[in-house]
CSV table of C-alpha atoms and ligand atoms in Angstrom, one decimal:
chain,number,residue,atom,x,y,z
A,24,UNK,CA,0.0,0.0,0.0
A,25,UNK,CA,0.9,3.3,-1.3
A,26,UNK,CA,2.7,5.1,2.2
A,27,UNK,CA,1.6,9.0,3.7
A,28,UNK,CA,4.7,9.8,2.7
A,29,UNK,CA,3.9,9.0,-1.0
A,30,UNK,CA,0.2,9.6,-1.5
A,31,UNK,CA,1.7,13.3,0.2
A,32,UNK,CA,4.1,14.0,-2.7
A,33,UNK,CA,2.1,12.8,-5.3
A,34,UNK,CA,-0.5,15.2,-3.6
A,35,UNK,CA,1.6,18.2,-4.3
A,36,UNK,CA,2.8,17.4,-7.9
A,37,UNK,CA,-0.7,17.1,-8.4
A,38,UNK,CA,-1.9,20.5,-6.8
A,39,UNK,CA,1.3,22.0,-8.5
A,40,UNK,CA,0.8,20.4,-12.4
A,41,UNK,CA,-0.9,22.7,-14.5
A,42,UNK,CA,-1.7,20.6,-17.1
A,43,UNK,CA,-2.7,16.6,-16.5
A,44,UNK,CA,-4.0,13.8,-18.6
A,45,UNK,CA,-4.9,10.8,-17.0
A,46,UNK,CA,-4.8,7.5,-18.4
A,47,UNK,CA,-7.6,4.7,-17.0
A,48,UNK,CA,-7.7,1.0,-17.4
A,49,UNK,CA,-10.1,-1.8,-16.1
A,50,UNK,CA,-8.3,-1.4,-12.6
A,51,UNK,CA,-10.9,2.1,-11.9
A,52,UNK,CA,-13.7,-0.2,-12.3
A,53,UNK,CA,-12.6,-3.0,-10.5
A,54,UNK,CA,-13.8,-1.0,-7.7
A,55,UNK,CA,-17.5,-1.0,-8.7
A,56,UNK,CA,-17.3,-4.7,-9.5
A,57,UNK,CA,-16.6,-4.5,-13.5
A,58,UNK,CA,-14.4,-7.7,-13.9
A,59,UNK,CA,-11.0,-6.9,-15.4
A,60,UNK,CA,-9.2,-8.4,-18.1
A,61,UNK,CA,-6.3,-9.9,-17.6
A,62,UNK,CA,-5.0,-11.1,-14.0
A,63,UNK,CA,-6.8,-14.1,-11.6
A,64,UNK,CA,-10.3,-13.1,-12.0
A,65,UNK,CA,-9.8,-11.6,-15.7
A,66,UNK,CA,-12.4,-11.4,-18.6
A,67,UNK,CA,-9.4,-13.2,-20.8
A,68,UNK,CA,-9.1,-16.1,-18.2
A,69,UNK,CA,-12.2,-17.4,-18.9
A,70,UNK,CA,-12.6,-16.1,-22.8
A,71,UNK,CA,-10.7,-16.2,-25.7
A,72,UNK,CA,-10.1,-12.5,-27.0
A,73,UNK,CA,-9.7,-13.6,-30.5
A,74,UNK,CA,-13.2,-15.5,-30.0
A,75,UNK,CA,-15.5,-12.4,-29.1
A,76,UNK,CA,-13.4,-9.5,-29.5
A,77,UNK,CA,-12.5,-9.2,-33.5
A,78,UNK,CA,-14.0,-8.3,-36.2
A,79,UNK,CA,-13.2,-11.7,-37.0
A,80,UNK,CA,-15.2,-13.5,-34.4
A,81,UNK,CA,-18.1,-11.0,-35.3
A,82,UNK,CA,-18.0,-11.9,-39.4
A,83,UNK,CA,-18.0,-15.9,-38.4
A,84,UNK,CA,-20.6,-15.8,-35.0
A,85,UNK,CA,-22.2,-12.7,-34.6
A,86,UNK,CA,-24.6,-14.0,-32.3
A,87,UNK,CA,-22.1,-15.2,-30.1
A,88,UNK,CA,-20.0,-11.8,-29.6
A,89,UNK,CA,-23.4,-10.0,-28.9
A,90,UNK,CA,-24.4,-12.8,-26.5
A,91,UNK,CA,-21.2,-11.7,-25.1
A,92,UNK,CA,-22.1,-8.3,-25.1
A,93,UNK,CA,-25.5,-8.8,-23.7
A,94,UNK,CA,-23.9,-10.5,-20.7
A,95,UNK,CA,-21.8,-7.8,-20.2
A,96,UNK,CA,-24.1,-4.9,-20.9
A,97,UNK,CA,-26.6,-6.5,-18.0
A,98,UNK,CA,-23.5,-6.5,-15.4
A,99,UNK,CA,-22.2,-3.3,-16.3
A,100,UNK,CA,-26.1,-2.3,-16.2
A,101,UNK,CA,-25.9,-2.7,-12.7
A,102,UNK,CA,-22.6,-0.6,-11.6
A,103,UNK,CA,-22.4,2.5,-11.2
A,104,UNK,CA,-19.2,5.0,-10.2
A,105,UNK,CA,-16.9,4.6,-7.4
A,106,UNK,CA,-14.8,7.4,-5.6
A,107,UNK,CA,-11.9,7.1,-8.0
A,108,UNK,CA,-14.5,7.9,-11.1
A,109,UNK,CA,-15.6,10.7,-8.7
A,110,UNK,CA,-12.4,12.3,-7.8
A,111,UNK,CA,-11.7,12.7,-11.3
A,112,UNK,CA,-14.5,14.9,-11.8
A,113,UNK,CA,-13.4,17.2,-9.2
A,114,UNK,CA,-9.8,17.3,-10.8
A,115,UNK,CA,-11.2,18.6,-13.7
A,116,UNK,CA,-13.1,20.8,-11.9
A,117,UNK,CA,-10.0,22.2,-10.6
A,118,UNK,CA,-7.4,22.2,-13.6
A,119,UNK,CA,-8.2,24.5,-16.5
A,120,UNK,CA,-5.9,22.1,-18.7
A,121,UNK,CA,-7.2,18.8,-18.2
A,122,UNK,CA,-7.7,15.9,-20.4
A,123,UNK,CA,-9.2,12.4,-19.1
A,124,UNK,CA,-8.4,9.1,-21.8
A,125,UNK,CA,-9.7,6.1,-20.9
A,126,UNK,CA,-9.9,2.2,-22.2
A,127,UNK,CA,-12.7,0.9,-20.7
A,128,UNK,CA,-16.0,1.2,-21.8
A,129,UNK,CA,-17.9,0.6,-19.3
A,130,UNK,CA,-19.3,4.6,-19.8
A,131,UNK,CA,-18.8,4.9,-16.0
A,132,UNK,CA,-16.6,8.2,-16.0
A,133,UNK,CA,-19.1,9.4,-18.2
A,134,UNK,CA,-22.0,8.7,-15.6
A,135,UNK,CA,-19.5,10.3,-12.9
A,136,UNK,CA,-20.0,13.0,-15.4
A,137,UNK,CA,-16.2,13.9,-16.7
A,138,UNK,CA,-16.8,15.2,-19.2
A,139,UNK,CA,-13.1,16.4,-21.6
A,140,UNK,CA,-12.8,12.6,-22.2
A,141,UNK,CA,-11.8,10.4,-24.7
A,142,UNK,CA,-13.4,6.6,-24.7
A,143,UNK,CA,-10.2,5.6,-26.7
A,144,UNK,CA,-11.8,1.9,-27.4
A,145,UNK,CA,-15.3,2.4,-27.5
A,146,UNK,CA,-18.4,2.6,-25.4
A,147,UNK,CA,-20.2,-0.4,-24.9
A,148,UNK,CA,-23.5,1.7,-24.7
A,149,UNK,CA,-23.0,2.8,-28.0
A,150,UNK,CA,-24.3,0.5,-31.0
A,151,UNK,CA,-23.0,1.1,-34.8
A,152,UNK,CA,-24.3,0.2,-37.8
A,153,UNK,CA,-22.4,-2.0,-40.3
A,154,UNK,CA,-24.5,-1.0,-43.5
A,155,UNK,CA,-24.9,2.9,-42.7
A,156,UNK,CA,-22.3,3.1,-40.0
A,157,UNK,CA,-25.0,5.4,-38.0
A,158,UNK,CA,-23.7,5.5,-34.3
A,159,UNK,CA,-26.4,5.6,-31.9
A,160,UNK,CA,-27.2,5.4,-28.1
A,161,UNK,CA,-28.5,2.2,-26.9
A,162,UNK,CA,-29.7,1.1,-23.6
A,163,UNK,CA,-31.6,-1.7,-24.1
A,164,UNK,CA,-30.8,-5.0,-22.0
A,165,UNK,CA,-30.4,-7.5,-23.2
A,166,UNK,CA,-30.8,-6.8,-27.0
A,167,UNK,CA,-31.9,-9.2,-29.6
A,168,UNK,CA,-29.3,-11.2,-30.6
A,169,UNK,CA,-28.7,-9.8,-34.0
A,170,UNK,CA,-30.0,-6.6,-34.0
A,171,UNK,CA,-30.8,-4.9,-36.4
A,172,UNK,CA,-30.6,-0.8,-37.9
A,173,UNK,CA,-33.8,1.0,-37.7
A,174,UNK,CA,-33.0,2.7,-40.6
A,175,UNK,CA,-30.6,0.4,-43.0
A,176,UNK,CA,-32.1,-2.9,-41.1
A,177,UNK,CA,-28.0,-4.0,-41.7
A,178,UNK,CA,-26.7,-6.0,-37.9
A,179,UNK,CA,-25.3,-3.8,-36.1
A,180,UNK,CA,-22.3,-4.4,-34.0
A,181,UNK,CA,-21.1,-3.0,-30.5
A,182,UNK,CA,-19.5,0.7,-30.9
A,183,UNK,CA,-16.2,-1.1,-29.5
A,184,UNK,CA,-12.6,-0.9,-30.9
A,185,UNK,CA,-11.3,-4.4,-31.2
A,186,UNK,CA,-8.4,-6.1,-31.6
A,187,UNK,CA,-6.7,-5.9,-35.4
A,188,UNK,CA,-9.0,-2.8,-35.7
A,189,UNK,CA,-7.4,1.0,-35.4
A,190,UNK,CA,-8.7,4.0,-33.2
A,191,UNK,CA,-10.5,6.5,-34.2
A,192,UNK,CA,-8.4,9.2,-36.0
A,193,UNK,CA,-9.6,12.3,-33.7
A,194,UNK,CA,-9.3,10.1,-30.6
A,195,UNK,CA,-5.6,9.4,-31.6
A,196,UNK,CA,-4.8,13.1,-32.5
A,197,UNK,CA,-6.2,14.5,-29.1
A,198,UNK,CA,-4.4,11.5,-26.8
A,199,UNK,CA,-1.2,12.5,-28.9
A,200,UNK,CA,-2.0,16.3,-28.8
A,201,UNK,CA,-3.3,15.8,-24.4
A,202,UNK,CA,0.1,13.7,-23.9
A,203,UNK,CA,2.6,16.2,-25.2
A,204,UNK,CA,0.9,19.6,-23.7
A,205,UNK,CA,1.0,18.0,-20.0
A,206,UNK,CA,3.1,18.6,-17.6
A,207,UNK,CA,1.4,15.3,-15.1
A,208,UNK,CA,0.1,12.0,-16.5
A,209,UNK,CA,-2.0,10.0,-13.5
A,210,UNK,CA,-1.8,6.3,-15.0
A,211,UNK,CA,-4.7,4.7,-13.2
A,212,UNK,CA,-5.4,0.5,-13.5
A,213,UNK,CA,-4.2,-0.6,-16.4
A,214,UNK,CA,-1.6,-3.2,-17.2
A,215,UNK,CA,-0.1,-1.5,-19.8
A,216,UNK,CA,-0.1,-4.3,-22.6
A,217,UNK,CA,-2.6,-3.2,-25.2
A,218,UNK,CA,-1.8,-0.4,-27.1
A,219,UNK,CA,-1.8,2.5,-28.2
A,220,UNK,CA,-2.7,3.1,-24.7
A,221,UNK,CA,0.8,1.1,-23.4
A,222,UNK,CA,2.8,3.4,-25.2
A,223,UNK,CA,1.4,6.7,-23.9
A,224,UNK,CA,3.4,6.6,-20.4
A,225,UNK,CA,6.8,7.0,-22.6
A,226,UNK,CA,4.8,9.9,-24.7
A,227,UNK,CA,4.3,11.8,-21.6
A,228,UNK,CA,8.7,10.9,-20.4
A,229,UNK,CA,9.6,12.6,-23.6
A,230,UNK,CA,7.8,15.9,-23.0
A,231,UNK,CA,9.5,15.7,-19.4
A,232,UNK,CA,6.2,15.3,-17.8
A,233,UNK,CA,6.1,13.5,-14.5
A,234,UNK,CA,4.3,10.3,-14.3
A,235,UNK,CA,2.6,8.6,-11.2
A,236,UNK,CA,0.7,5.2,-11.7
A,237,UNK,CA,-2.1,3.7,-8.8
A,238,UNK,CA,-2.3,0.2,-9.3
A,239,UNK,CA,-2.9,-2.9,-7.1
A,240,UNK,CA,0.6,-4.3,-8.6
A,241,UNK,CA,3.7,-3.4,-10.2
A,242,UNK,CA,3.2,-3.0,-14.4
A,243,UNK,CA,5.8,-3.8,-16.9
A,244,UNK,CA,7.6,-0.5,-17.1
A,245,UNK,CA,8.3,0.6,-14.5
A,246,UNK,CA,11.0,3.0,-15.4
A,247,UNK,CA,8.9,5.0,-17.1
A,248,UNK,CA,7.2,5.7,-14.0
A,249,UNK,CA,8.3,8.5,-11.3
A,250,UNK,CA,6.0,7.7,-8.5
A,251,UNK,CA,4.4,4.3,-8.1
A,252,UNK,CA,1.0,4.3,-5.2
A,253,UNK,CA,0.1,0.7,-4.5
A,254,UNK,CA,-3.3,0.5,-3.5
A,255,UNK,CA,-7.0,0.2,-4.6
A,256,UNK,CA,-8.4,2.8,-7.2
A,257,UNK,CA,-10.7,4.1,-4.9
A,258,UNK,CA,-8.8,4.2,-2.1
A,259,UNK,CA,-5.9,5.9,-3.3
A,260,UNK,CA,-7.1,8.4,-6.0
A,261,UNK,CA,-9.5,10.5,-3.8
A,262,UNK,CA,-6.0,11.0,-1.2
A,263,UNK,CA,-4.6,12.8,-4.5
A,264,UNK,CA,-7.3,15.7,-4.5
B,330,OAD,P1,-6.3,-5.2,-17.6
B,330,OAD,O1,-7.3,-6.1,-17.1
B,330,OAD,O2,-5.3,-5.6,-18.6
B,330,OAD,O3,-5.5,-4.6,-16.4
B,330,OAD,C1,-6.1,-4.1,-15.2
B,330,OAD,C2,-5.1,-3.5,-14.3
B,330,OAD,O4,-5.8,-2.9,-13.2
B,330,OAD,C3,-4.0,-4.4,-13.8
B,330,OAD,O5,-2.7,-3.8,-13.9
B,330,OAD,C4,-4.4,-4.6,-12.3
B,330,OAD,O6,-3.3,-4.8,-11.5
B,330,OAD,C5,-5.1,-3.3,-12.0
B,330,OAD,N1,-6.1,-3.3,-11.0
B,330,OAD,C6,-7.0,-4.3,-10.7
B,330,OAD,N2,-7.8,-3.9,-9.7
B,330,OAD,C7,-7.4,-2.6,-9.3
B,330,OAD,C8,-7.9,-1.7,-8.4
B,330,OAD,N3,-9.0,-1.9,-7.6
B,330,OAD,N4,-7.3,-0.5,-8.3
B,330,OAD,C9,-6.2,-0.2,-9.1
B,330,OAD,N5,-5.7,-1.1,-10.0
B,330,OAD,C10,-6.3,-2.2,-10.1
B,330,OAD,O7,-7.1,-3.9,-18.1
B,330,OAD,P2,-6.6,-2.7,-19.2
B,330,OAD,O8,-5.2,-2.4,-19.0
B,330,OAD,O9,-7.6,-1.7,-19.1
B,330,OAD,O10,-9.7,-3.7,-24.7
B,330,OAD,O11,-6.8,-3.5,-20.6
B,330,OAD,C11,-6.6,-2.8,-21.7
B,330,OAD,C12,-7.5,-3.3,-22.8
B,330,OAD,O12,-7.4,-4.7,-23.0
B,330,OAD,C13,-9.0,-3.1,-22.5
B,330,OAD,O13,-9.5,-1.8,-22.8
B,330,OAD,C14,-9.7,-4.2,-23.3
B,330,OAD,C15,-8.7,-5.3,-23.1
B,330,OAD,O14,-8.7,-6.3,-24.1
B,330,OAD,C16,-10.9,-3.7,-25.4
B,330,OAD,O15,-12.0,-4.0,-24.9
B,330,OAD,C17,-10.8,-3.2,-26.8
């Protein structure tokens, strides 16, 4: 567990930094009961990525990915923020240059209500069209299992980035343009395999910001980390403000 000493410096970078970006992972949720993905109780323990999460999988079963989906829409359904989504609202409350990029898609620092964000893989709320490619809201739980466009009647597929598949142009040019203007990057529960995402620590290095990771364990680079606060999410964020 992160120390007084620790959580106290980390404190004062943070009330010091005038310009952060933080970077979340599936560790933030942990803390309202969203499963992770890798590690002992991980979403890829029990499921093959390259089964459910490619646009692969989705050409060959679609009914299986959205039965996936479905299962995971109805337990995310059911979560809502924890104090580590909240504190993050009231950082950006407080910072006139703040920027927020996150992997999951769980929609929960959305619901906290941050709101200069970027849902770098997707939102799992969000369904997209693959005839029109219309984006739209959608809350329904479960839904059908191929459903279908109101408008093209084409299947439509979760609003998620997936393996093999590339981010969204203006989500890559904002992480890249967040990264290099900041002079703090908070790196919050992620394991730091998948990128772009793993790569945005050594972004951050090369503008000479300072970065501090919260995370229940150590994570594969950690010299590209200044300060590292061992702890839960929720615990440990809401000490920074
Ligand atoms: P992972 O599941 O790979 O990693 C979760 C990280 O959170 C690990 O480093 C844990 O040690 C840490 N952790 C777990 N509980 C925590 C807690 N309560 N407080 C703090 N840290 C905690 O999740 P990501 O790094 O987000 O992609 O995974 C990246 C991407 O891989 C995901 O966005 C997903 C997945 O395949 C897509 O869905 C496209």
């Amino acid at each position: 567990m992160a120390t007084d000493d620790q959580i106290l410096l980390a404190r004062t970078h943070l009330a010091s930094a005038r310009n952060v970006t933080v970077l979340t992972g599936a560790g933030i949720s942990a803390d309202s009961g969203v499963p992770t993905f890798r590690g002992a109780d991980g979403l890829w323990r029990t499921y093959r990525a390259e089964d459910l999460a490619t646009p692969e999988a989705f050409a060959r079963d679609p009914r299986l990915v959205w039965e996936w989906y479905n299962w995971r829409r109805e337990l995310i359904a059911t979560k809502s923020p924890n104090p580590a989504h909240e504190a993050l609202v009231e950082l950006e409350r407080r910072k006139k240059q703040f920027w927020l990029i996150t992997q999951n898609v769980d929609g929960l620092h959305r619901a906290a209500g941050s709101r200069q964000l970027s849902e770098i893989h997707g939102n799992i709320w969000r369904v997209r069209c693959t005839g029109c490619g219309e984006i739209s809201e959608n809350r329904e739980v479960p839904l059908p299992l191929l459903p279908m466009c109101g408008r093209c009647h084409a299947l439509l597929r979760p609003h998620i980035v997936w393996f093999g598949e590339s981010l969204r142009e203006e989500d890559l040019h904002r992480c890249d343009e967040v990264l290099r203007d900041c002079d703090l990057l908070l790196v919050i529960g992620t394991s730091g395999v998948v990128y772009p995402a793993a790569g945005y620590a050594s972004v951050a290095k090369e503008v000479g910001a300072l970065v501090i990771e919260i995370n229940l364990e150590t994570t594969p680079r950690p010299d590209l980390v200044d300060l590292s606060l061992q702890g839960r999410a929720k615990d440990v964020v809401p000490l920074l403000l």
